[in-house]
Structure formats: C-alpha cells, structure tokens
mmCIF file of C-alpha atoms in Angstrom:
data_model
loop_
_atom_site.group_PDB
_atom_site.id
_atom_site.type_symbol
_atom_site.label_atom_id
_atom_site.label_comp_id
_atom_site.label_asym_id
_atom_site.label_seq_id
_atom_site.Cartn_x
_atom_site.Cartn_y
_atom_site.Cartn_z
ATOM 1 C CA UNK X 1 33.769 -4.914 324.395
ATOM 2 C CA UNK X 2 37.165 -6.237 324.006
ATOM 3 C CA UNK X 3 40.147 -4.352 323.827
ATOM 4 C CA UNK X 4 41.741 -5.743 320.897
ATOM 5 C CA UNK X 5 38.386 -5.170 318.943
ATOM 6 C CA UNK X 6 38.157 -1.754 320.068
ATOM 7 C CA UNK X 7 42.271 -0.578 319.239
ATOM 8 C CA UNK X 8 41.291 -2.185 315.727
ATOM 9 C CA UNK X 9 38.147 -0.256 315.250
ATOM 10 C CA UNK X 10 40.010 2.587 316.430
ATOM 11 C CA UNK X 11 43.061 2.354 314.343
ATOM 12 C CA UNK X 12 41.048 1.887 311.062
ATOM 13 C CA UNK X 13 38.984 4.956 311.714
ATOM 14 C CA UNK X 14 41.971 7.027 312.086
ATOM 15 C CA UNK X 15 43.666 5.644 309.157
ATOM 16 C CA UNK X 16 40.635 6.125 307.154
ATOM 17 C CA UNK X 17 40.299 9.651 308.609
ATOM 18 C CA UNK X 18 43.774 10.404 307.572
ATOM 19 C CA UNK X 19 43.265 8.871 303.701
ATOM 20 C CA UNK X 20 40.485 10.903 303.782
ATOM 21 C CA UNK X 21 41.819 14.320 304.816
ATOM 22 C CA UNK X 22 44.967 13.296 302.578
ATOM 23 C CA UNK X 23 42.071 13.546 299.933
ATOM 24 C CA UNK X 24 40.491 16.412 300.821
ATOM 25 C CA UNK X 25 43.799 18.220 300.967
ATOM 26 C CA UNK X 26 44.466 17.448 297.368
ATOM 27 C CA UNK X 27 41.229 17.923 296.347
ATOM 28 C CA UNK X 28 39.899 14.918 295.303
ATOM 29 C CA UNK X 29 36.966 12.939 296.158
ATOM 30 C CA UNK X 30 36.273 9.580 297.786
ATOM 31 C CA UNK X 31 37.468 6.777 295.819
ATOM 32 C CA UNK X 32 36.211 3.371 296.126
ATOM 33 C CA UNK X 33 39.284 1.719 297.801
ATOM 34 C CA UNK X 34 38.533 4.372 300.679
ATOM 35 C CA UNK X 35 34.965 2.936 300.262
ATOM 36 C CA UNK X 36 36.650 -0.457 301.143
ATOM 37 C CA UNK X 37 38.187 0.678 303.958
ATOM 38 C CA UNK X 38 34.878 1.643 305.168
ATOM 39 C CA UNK X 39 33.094 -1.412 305.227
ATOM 40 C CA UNK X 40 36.758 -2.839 306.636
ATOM 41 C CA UNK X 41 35.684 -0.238 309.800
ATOM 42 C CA UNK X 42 31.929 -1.796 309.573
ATOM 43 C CA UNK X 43 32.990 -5.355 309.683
ATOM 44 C CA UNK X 44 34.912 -4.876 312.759
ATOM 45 C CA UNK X 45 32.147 -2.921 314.693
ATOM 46 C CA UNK X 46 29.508 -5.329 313.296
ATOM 47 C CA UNK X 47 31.969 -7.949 315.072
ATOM 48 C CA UNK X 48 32.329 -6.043 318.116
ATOM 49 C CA UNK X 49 28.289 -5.795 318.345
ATOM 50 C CA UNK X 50 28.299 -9.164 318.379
ATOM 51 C CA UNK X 51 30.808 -9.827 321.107
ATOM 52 C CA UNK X 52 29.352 -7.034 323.278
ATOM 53 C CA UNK X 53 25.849 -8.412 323.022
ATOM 54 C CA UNK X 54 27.127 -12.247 323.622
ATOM 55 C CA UNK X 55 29.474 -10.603 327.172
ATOM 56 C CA UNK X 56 25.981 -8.703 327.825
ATOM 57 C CA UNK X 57 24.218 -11.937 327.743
ATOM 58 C CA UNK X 58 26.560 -13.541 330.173
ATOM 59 C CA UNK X 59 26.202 -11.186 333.059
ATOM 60 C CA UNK X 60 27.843 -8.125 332.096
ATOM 61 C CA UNK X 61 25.874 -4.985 333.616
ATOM 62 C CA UNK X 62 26.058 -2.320 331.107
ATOM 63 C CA UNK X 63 23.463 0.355 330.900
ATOM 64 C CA UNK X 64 22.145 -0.805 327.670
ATOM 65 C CA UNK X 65 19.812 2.303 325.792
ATOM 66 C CA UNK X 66 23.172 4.257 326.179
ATOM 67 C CA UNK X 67 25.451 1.222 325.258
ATOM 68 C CA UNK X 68 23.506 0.329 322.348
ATOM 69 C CA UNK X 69 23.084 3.843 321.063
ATOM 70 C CA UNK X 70 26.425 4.943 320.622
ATOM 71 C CA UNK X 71 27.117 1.273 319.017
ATOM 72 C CA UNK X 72 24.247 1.724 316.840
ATOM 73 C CA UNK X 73 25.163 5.208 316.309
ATOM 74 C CA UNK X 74 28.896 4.614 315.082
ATOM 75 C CA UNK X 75 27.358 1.602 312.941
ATOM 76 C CA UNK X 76 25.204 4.180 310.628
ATOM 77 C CA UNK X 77 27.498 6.721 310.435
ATOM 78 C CA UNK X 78 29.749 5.665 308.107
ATOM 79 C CA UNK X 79 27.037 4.088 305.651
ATOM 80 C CA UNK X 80 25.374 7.045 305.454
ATOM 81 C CA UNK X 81 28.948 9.043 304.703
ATOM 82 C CA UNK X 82 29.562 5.893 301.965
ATOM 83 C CA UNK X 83 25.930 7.280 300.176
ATOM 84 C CA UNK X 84 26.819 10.454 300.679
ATOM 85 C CA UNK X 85 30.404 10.218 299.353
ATOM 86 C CA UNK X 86 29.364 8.555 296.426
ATOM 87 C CA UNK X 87 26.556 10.894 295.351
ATOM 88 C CA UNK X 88 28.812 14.155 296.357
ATOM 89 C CA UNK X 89 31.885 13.457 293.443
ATOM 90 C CA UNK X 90 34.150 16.565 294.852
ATOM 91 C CA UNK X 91 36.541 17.150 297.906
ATOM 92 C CA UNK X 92 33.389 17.424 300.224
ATOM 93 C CA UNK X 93 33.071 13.563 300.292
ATOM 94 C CA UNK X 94 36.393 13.361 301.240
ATOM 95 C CA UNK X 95 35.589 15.873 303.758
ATOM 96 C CA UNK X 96 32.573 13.823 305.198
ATOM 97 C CA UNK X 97 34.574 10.483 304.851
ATOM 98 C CA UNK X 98 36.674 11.946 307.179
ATOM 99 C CA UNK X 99 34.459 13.459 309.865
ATOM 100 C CA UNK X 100 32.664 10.627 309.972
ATOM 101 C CA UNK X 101 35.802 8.370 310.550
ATOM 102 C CA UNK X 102 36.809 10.757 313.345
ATOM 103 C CA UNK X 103 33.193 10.716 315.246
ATOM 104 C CA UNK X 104 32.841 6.531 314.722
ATOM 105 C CA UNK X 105 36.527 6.790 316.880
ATOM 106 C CA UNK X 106 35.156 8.845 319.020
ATOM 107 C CA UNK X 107 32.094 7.001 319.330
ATOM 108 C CA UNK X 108 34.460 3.694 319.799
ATOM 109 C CA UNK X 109 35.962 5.715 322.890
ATOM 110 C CA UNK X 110 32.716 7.005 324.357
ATOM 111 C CA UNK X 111 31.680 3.511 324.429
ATOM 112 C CA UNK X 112 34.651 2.037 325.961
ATOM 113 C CA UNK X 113 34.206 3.939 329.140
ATOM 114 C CA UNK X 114 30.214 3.126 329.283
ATOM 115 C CA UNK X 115 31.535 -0.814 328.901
ATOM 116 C CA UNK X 116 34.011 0.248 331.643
ATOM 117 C CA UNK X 117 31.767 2.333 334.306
ATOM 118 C CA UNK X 118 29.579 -0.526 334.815
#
C-alpha cells in the first residue's frame, strides 16, 4: 500500500458517501453518475491490489489472510451496493450507496495499519 493510493481511495469514498447522503436527504435515489463514481472508487482499489500484491512479492511481510480480506472485502462491497442501488429505485439506495462508501473507507484505514504493523 501506498499512501497516495490510499488518501485517493479514501477521499473518493467520502465524497461518494457525502453525494450519497446528499441524496438520501432529499430523497432521491442513486443515479448513475453516483454509479460512476463507484467504479471511479473500484478502479483505484483494483489499482491498489495490484501494487500491494507486486510490494508483497518483493519482500514485504504482511500477514496476508487478514491483508487480503479486508482488500477483498472493500472490493465487493461497493458492487454489491451498485446491484443493490439499482434494483432498490427509492432513497434506500442512496442510503446503502452511502454506508457502503463509509465501510470501503473504513476498510481502506483498517488496512493501512495491517500494511503498517508488519
């Protein structure tokens, strides 16, 4: 993991967490820019797989069932809330949009310290 990977994945989660609840609050449901901005947050962790797996390769000792959970985790997540958003056509997918922002940057955060305790 990277920091500048992990402030972008980060910063997009929040900002599509706040679209989101902006949503929600005006009760509207997921539209497909927000949809966008969705797979914008799954290009960057699908990037910062990548990296992590090529710094793992080279000799960094992470503990990797734990590692590669939470990255695996945080890479479903918002799929799932895409399918879900788009089936649900009320607030509520706004509502899950934005949960499931918050949890990937939370996820993002429990995985920088596992990258950093090792």
């Amino acid at each position: 993991m990277v920091l500048p990977l992990f402030v972008l994945a980060v910063a997009l989660c929040m900002a599509l967490a706040g679209w989101a609840a902006w949503f929600a609050a005006l009760d509207r449901a997921v539209i497909l820019r927000q949809l966008f901005g969705a797979g914008a947050v799954e290009a960057v962790l699908v990037l910062q797989a990548v990296v992590a797996g090529v710094l793992q390769v080279r000799g960094h000792d992470v503990d990797g069932a734990l590692f590669w959970g939470y990255l695996l985790t945080a890479a479903l997540l918002l799929p799932i809330a895409a399918v879900w958003a788009f089936a649900e056509r009320s607030r509520w997918s706004s509502v899950v949009l934005c949960v499931a922002s918050l949890t990937v940057a939370f996820l993002q955060w429990r995985l920088w310290i596992i990258w950093g305790a090792s």
